[in-house]
mmCIF file of C-alpha atoms in Angstrom:
data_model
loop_
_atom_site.group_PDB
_atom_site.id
_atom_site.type_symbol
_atom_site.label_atom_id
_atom_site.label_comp_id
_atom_site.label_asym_id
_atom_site.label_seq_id
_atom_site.Cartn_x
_atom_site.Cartn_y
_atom_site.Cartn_z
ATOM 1 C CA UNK A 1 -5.920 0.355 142.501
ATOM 2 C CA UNK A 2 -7.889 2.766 140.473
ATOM 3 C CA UNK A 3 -12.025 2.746 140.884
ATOM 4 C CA UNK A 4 -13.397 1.386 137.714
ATOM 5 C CA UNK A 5 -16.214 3.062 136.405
ATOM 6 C CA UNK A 6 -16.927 0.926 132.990
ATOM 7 C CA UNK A 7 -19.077 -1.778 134.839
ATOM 8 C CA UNK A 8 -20.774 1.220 136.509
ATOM 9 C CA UNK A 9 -24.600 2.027 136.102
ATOM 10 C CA UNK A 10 -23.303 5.498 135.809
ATOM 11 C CA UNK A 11 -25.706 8.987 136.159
ATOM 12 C CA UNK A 12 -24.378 12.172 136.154
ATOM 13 C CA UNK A 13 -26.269 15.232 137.666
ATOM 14 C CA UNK A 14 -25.991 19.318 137.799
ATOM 15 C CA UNK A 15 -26.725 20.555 140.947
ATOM 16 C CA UNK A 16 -29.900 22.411 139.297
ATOM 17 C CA UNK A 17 -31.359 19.104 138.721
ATOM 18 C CA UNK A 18 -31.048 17.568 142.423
ATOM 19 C CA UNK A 19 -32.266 20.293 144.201
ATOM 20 C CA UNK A 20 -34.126 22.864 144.151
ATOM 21 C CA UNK A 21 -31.957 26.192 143.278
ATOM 22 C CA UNK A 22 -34.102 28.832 142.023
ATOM 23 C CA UNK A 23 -34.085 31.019 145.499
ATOM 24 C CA UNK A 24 -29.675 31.129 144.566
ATOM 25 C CA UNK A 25 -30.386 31.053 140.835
ATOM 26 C CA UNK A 26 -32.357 34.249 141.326
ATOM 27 C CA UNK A 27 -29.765 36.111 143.016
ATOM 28 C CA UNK A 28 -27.037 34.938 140.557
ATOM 29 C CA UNK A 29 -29.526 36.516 137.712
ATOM 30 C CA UNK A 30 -30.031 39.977 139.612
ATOM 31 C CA UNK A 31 -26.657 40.381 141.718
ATOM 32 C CA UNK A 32 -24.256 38.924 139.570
ATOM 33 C CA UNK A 33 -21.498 36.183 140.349
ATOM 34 C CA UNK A 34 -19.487 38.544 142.852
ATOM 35 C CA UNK A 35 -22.863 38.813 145.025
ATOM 36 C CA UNK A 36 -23.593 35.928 144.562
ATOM 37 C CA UNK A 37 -20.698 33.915 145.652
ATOM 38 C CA UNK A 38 -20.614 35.933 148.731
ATOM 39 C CA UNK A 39 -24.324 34.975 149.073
ATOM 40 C CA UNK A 40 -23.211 31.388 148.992
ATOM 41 C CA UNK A 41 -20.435 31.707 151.495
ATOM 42 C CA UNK A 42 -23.117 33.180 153.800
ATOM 43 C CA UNK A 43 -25.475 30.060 152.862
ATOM 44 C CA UNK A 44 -23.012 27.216 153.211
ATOM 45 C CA UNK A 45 -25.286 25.266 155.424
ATOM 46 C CA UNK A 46 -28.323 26.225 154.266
ATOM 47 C CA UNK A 47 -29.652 22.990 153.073
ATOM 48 C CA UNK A 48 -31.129 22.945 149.072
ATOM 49 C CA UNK A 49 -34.807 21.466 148.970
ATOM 50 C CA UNK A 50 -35.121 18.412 146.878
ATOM 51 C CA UNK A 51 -35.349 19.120 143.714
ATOM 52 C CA UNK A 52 -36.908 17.128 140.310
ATOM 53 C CA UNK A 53 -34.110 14.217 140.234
ATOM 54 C CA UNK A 54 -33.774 13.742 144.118
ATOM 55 C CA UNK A 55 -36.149 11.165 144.559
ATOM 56 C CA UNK A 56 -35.052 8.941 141.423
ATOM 57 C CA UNK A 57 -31.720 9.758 142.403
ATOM 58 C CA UNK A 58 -32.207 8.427 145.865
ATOM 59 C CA UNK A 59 -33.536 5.114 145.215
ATOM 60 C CA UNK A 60 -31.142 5.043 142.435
ATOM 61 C CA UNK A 61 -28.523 4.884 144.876
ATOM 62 C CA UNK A 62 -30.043 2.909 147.392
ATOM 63 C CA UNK A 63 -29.936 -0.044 145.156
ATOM 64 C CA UNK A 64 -25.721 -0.584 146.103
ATOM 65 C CA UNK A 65 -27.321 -1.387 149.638
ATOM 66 C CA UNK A 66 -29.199 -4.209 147.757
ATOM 67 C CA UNK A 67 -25.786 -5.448 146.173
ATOM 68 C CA UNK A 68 -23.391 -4.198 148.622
ATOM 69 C CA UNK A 69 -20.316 -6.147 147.013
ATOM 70 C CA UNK A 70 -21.432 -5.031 143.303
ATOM 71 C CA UNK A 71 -22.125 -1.450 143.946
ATOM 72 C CA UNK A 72 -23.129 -1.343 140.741
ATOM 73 C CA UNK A 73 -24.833 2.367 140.776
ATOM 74 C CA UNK A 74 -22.680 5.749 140.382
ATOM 75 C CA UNK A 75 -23.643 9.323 140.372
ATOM 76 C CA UNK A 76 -21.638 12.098 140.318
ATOM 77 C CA UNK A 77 -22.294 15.592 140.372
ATOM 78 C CA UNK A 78 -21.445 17.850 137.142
ATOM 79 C CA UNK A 79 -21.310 21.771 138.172
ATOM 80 C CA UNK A 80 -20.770 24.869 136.404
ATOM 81 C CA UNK A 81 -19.949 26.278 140.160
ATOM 82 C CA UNK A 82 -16.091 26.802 141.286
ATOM 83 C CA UNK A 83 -15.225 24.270 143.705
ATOM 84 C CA UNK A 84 -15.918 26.771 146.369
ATOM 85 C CA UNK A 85 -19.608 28.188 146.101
ATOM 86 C CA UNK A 86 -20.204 23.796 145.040
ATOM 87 C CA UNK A 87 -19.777 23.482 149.005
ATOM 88 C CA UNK A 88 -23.544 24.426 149.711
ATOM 89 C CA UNK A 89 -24.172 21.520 147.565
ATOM 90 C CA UNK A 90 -22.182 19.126 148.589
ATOM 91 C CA UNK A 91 -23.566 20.069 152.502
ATOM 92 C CA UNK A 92 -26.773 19.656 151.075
ATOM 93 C CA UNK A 93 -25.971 16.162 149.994
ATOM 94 C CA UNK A 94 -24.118 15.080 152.891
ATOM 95 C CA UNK A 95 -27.435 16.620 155.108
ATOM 96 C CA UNK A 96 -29.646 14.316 153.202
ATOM 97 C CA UNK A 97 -26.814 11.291 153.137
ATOM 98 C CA UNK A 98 -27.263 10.811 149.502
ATOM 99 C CA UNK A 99 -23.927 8.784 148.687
ATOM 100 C CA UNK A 100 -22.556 11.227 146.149
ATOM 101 C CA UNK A 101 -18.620 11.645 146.415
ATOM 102 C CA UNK A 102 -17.313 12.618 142.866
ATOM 103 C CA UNK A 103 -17.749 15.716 141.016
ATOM 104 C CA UNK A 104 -16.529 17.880 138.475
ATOM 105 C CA UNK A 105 -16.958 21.509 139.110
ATOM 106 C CA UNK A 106 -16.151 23.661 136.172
ATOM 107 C CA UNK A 107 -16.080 27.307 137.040
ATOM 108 C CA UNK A 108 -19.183 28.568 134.586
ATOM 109 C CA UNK A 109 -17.978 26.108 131.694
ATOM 110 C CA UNK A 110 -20.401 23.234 130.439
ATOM 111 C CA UNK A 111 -20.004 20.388 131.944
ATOM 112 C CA UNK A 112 -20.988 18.403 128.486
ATOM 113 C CA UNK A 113 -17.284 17.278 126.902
ATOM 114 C CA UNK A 114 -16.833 14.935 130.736
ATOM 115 C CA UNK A 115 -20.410 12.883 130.029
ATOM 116 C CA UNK A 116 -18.012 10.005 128.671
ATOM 117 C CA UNK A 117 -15.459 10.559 130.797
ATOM 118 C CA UNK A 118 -17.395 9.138 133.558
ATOM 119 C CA UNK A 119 -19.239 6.819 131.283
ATOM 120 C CA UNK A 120 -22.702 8.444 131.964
ATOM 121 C CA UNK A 121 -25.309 6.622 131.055
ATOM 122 C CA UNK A 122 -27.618 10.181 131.901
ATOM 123 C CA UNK A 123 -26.636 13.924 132.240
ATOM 124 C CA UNK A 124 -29.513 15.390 134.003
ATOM 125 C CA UNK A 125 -30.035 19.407 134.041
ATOM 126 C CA UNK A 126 -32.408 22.075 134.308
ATOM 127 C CA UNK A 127 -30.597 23.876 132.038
ATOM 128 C CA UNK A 128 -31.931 23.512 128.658
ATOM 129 C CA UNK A 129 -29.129 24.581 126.631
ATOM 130 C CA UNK A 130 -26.708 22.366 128.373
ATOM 131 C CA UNK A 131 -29.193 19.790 127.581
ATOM 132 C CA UNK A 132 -29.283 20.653 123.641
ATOM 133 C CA UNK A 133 -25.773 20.533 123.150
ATOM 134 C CA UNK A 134 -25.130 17.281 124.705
ATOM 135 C CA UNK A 135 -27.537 15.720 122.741
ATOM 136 C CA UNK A 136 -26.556 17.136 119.516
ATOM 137 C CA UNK A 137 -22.932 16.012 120.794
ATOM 138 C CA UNK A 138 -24.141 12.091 120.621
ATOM 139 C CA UNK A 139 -24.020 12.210 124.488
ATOM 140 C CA UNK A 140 -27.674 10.782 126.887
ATOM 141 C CA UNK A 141 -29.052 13.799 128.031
ATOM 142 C CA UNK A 142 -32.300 15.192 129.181
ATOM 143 C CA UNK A 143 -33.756 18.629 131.059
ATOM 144 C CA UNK A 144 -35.624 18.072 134.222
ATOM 145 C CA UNK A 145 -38.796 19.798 134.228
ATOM 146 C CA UNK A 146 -42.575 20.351 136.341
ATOM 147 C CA UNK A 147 -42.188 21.194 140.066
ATOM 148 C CA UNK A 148 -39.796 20.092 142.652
ATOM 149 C CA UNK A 149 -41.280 16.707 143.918
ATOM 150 C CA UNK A 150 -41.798 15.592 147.640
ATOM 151 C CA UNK A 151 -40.359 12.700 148.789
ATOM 152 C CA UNK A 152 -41.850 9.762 150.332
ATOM 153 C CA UNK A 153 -39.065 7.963 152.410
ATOM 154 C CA UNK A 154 -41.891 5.263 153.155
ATOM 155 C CA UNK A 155 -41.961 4.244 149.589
ATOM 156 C CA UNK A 156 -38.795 2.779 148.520
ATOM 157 C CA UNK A 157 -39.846 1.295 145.277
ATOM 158 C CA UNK A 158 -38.102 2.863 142.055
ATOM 159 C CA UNK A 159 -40.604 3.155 139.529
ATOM 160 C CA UNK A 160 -39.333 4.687 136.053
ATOM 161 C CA UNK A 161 -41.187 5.390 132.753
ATOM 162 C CA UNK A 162 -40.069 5.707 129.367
ATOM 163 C CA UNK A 163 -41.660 7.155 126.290
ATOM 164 C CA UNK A 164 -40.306 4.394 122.929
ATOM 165 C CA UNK A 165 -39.064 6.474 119.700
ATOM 166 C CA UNK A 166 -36.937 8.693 120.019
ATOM 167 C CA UNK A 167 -35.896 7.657 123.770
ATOM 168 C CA UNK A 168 -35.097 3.920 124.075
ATOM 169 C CA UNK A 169 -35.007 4.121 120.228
ATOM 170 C CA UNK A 170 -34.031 6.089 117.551
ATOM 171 C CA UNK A 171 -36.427 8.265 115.855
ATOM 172 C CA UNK A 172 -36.455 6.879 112.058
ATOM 173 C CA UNK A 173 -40.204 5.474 112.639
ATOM 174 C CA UNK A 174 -41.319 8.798 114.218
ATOM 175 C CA UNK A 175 -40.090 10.155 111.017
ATOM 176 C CA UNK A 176 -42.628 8.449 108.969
ATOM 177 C CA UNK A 177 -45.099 9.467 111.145
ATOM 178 C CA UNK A 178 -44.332 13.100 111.052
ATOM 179 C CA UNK A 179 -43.363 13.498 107.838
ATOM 180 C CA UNK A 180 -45.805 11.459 105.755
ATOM 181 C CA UNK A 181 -49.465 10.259 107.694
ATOM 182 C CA UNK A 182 -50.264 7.902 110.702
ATOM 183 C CA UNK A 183 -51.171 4.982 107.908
ATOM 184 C CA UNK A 184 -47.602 5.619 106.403
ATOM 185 C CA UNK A 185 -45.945 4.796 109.947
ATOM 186 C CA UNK A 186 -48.493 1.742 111.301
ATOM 187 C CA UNK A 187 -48.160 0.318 107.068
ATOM 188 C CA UNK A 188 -44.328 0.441 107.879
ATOM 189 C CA UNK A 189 -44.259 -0.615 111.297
ATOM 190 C CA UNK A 190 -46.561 -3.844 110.303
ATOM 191 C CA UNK A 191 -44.045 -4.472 107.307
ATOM 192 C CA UNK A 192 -41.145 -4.575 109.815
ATOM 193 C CA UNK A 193 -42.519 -5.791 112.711
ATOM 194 C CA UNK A 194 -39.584 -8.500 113.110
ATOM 195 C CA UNK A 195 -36.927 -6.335 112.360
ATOM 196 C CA UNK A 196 -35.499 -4.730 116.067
ATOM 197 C CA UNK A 197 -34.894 -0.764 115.896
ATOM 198 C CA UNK A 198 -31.458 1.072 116.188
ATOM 199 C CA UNK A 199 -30.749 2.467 119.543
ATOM 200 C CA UNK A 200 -32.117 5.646 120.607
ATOM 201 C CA UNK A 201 -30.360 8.188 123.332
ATOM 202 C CA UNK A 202 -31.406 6.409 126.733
ATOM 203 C CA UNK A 203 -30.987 3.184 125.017
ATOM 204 C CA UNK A 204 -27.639 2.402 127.540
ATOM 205 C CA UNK A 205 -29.166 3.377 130.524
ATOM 206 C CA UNK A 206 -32.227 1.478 129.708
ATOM 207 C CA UNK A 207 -30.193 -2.096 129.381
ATOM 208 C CA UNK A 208 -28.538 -1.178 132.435
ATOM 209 C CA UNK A 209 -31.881 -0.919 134.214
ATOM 210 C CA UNK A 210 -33.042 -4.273 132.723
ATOM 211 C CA UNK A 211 -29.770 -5.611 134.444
ATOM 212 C CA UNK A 212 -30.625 -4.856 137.394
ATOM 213 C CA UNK A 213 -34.113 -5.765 137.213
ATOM 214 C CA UNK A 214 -33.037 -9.028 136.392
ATOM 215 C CA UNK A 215 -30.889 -9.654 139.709
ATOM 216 C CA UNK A 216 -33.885 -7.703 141.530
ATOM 217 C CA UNK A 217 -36.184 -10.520 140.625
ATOM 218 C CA UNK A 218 -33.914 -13.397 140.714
ATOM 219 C CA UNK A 219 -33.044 -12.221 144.327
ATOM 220 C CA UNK A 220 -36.948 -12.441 145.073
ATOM 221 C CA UNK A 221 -37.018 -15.844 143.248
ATOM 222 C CA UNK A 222 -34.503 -16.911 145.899
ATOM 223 C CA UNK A 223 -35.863 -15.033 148.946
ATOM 224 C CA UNK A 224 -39.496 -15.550 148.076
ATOM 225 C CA UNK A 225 -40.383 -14.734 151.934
ATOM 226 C CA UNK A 226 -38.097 -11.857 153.017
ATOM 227 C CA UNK A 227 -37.028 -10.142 149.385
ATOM 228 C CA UNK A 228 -39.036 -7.012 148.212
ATOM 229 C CA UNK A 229 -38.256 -6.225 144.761
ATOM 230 C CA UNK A 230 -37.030 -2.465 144.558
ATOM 231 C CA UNK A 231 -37.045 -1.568 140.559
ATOM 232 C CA UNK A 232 -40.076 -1.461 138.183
ATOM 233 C CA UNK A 233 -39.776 -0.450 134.557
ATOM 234 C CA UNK A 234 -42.206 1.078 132.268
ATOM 235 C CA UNK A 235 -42.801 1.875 128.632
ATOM 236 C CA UNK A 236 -45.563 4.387 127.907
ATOM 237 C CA UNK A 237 -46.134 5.092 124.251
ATOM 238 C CA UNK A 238 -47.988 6.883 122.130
ATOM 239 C CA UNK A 239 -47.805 3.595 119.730
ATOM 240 C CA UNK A 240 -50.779 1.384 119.417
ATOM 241 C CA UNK A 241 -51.449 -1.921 117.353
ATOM 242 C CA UNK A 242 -50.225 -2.725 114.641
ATOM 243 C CA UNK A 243 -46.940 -0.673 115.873
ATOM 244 C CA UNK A 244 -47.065 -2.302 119.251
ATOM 245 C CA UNK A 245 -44.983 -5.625 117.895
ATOM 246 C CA UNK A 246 -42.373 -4.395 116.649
ATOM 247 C CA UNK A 247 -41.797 -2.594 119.995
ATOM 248 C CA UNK A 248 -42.248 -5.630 121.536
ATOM 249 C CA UNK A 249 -39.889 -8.207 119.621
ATOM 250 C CA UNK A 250 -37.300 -4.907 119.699
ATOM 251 C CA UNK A 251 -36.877 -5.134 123.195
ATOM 252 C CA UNK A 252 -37.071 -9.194 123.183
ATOM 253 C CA UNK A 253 -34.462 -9.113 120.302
ATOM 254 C CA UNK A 254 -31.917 -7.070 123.042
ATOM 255 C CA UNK A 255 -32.844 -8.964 125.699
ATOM 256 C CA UNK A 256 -34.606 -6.294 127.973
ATOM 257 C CA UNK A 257 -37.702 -6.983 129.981
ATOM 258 C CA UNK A 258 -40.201 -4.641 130.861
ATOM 259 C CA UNK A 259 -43.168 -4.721 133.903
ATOM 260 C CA UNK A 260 -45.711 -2.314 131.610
ATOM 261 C CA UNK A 261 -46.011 -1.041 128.395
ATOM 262 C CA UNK A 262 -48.953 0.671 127.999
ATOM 263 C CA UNK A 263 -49.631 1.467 124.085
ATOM 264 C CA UNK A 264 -52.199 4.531 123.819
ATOM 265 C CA UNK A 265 -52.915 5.121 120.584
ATOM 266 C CA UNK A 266 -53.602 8.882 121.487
ATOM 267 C CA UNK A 267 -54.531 8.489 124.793
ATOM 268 C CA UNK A 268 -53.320 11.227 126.749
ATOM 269 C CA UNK A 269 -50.287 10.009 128.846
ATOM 270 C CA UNK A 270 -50.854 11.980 131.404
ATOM 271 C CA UNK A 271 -54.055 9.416 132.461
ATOM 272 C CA UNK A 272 -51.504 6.440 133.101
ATOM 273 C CA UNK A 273 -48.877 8.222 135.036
ATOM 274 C CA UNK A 274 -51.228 9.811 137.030
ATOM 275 C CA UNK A 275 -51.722 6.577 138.299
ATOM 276 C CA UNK A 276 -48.635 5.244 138.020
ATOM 277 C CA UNK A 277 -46.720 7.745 139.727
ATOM 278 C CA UNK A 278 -43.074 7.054 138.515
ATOM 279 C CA UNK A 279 -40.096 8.093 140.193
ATOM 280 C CA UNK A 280 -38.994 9.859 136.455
ATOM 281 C CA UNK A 281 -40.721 10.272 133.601
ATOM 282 C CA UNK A 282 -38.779 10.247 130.132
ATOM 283 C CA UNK A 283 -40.374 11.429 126.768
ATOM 284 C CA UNK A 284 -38.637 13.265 123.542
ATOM 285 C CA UNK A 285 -42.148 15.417 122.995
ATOM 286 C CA UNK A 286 -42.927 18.437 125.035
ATOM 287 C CA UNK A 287 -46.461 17.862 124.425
ATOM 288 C CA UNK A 288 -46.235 14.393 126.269
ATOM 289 C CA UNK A 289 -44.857 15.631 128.725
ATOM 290 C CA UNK A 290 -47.383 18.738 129.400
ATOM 291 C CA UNK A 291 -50.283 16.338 129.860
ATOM 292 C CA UNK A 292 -48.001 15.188 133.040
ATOM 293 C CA UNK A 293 -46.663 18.595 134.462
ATOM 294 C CA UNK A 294 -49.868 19.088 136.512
ATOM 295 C CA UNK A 295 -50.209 16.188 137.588
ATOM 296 C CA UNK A 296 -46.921 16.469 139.774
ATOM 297 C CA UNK A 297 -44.897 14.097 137.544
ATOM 298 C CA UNK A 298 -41.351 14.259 138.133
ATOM 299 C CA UNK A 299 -40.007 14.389 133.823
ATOM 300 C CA UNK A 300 -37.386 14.706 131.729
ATOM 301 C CA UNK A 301 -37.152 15.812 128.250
ATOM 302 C CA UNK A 302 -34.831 14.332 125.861
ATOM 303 C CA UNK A 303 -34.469 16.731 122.971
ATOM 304 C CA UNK A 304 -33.527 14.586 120.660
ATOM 305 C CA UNK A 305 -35.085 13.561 116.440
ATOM 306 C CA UNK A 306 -37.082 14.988 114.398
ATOM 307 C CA UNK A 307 -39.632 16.263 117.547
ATOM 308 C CA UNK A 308 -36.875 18.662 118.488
ATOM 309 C CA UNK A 309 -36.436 20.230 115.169
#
């Protein structure tokens, strides 16, 4: 029997995003791809440092060990490397036991056209332009950026943040905003504050995530002595009140539970997740997403609405 994939919390990574690549990227700019393919053959089992992803991706996938029947978390590994110089990285995942078996390695092609075929819920890249075009293809997709984050194995909580419009949701209320005045967008919020808003580009991964919050919790419900909940979900947003209820009843309309939303009306975002310290970071506006960089904030940018244009 076939493995099925269609129940799967499903994430699909380039290599560029898991680890840390620019020492071989570098040599593929200056040498070429006949140097450096011969540079990779001579660096088979030189292990990759973590990159952005790795430590989302590793809690990510330790949640199967929570539900070891379910499995219910896939990633697989989407590379524009042959099958041969992709042996470095799949040494460097099997040296760091991340439980990553499948992969499509595609020989300098983009990877973008197989983001359904595996039902991916999230392409993750450093490459930018990959990025673009899956998201202008329909398909979840976001660039990894800010340094290459440490690690701590003590810490085995997933934390994950998400920016509203234009990730969860769709971007029609941003337009308002951008294209007309601040009063234009709260006046319309207010007006439909009971009416839930389309899905944006995360929007699948997102109800995935609430599924498995919801067995993470009723698991500590029934092991109130000896279960630690693993998964915590947050909304960070530059929306404030009025704007904040329709937010609100959007994700109560769709059934999907949150453990913060912080709406900060301008505040710099930067402040929170400072203190929050998410695992990943998700946000459609560069700008966002500089206030984080120094602050060692593992993010992704979803180029995606009327922000990107």
């Amino acid at each position: 029997m076939g493995f099925n994939i269609t129940e799967k919390l499903c994430v699909a990574v380039a290599s560029s995003a898991l680890f840390d690549l620019s020492e071989s990227d570098k040599v593929f700019q200056e040498k070429g791809y006949s140097f450096y393919k011969r540079y990779t053959r001579q660096h088979l089992n030189d292990v990759f440092k973590p990159g952005v992803a790795f430590p989302f991706v590793r809690r990510l996938l330790a949640i199967n060990k929570r539900f070891p029947e379910q499995k219910p978390v896939e990633v697989v590994l989407l590379s524009k490397n042959d099958a041969e110089t992709g042996l470095r990285v799949f040494n460097s995942i099997a040296h760091y036991k991340l439980d990553i078996i499948r992969a499509g390695f595609l020989s300098g092609k983009s990877p973008i056209e197989y983001i359904p075929a595996f039902n991916a819920s999230l392409f993750l890249s450093a490459n930018a332009d990959d990025v673009k075009e899956a998201v202008k293809a329909g398909f979840p997709a976001g660039t990894v950026l800010g340094p290459c984050s440490e690690d701590d194995e003590s810490d085995d909580e997933l934390r994950i943040a998400f920016d509203f419009d234009g990730v969860i949701v769709d971007d029609a209320a941003e337009r308002i905003f951008q294209e007309q005045n601040l009063d234009a967008f709260q006046n319309n919020e207010k007006d439909n504050a009971k009416n839930a808003m389309d899905p944006g580009p995360l929007f699948k991964l997102f109800k995935h995530l609430s599924a498995l919050q919801r067995a993470d919790k009723l698991s500590e419900r029934k092991h109130p002595d000896t279960y630690k909940r693993f998964l915590r979900i947050s909304i960070v947003t530059a929306r404030s009140a009025p704007a904040h209820e329709r937010a609100i009843n959007t994700l109560r309309k769709n059934r999907l539970e949150v453990d913060d939303a912080f709406f900060l009306g301008g505040i710099e975002k930067g402040r929170i997740l400072e203190v929050m310290k998410p695992h990943i970071y998700f946000d459609d506006q560069m700008s966002h997403l500089k206030s984080s960089s120094g602050k060692h904030i593992p993010s992704v940018h979803i180029p995606f609405g009327i922000s990107n244009k």
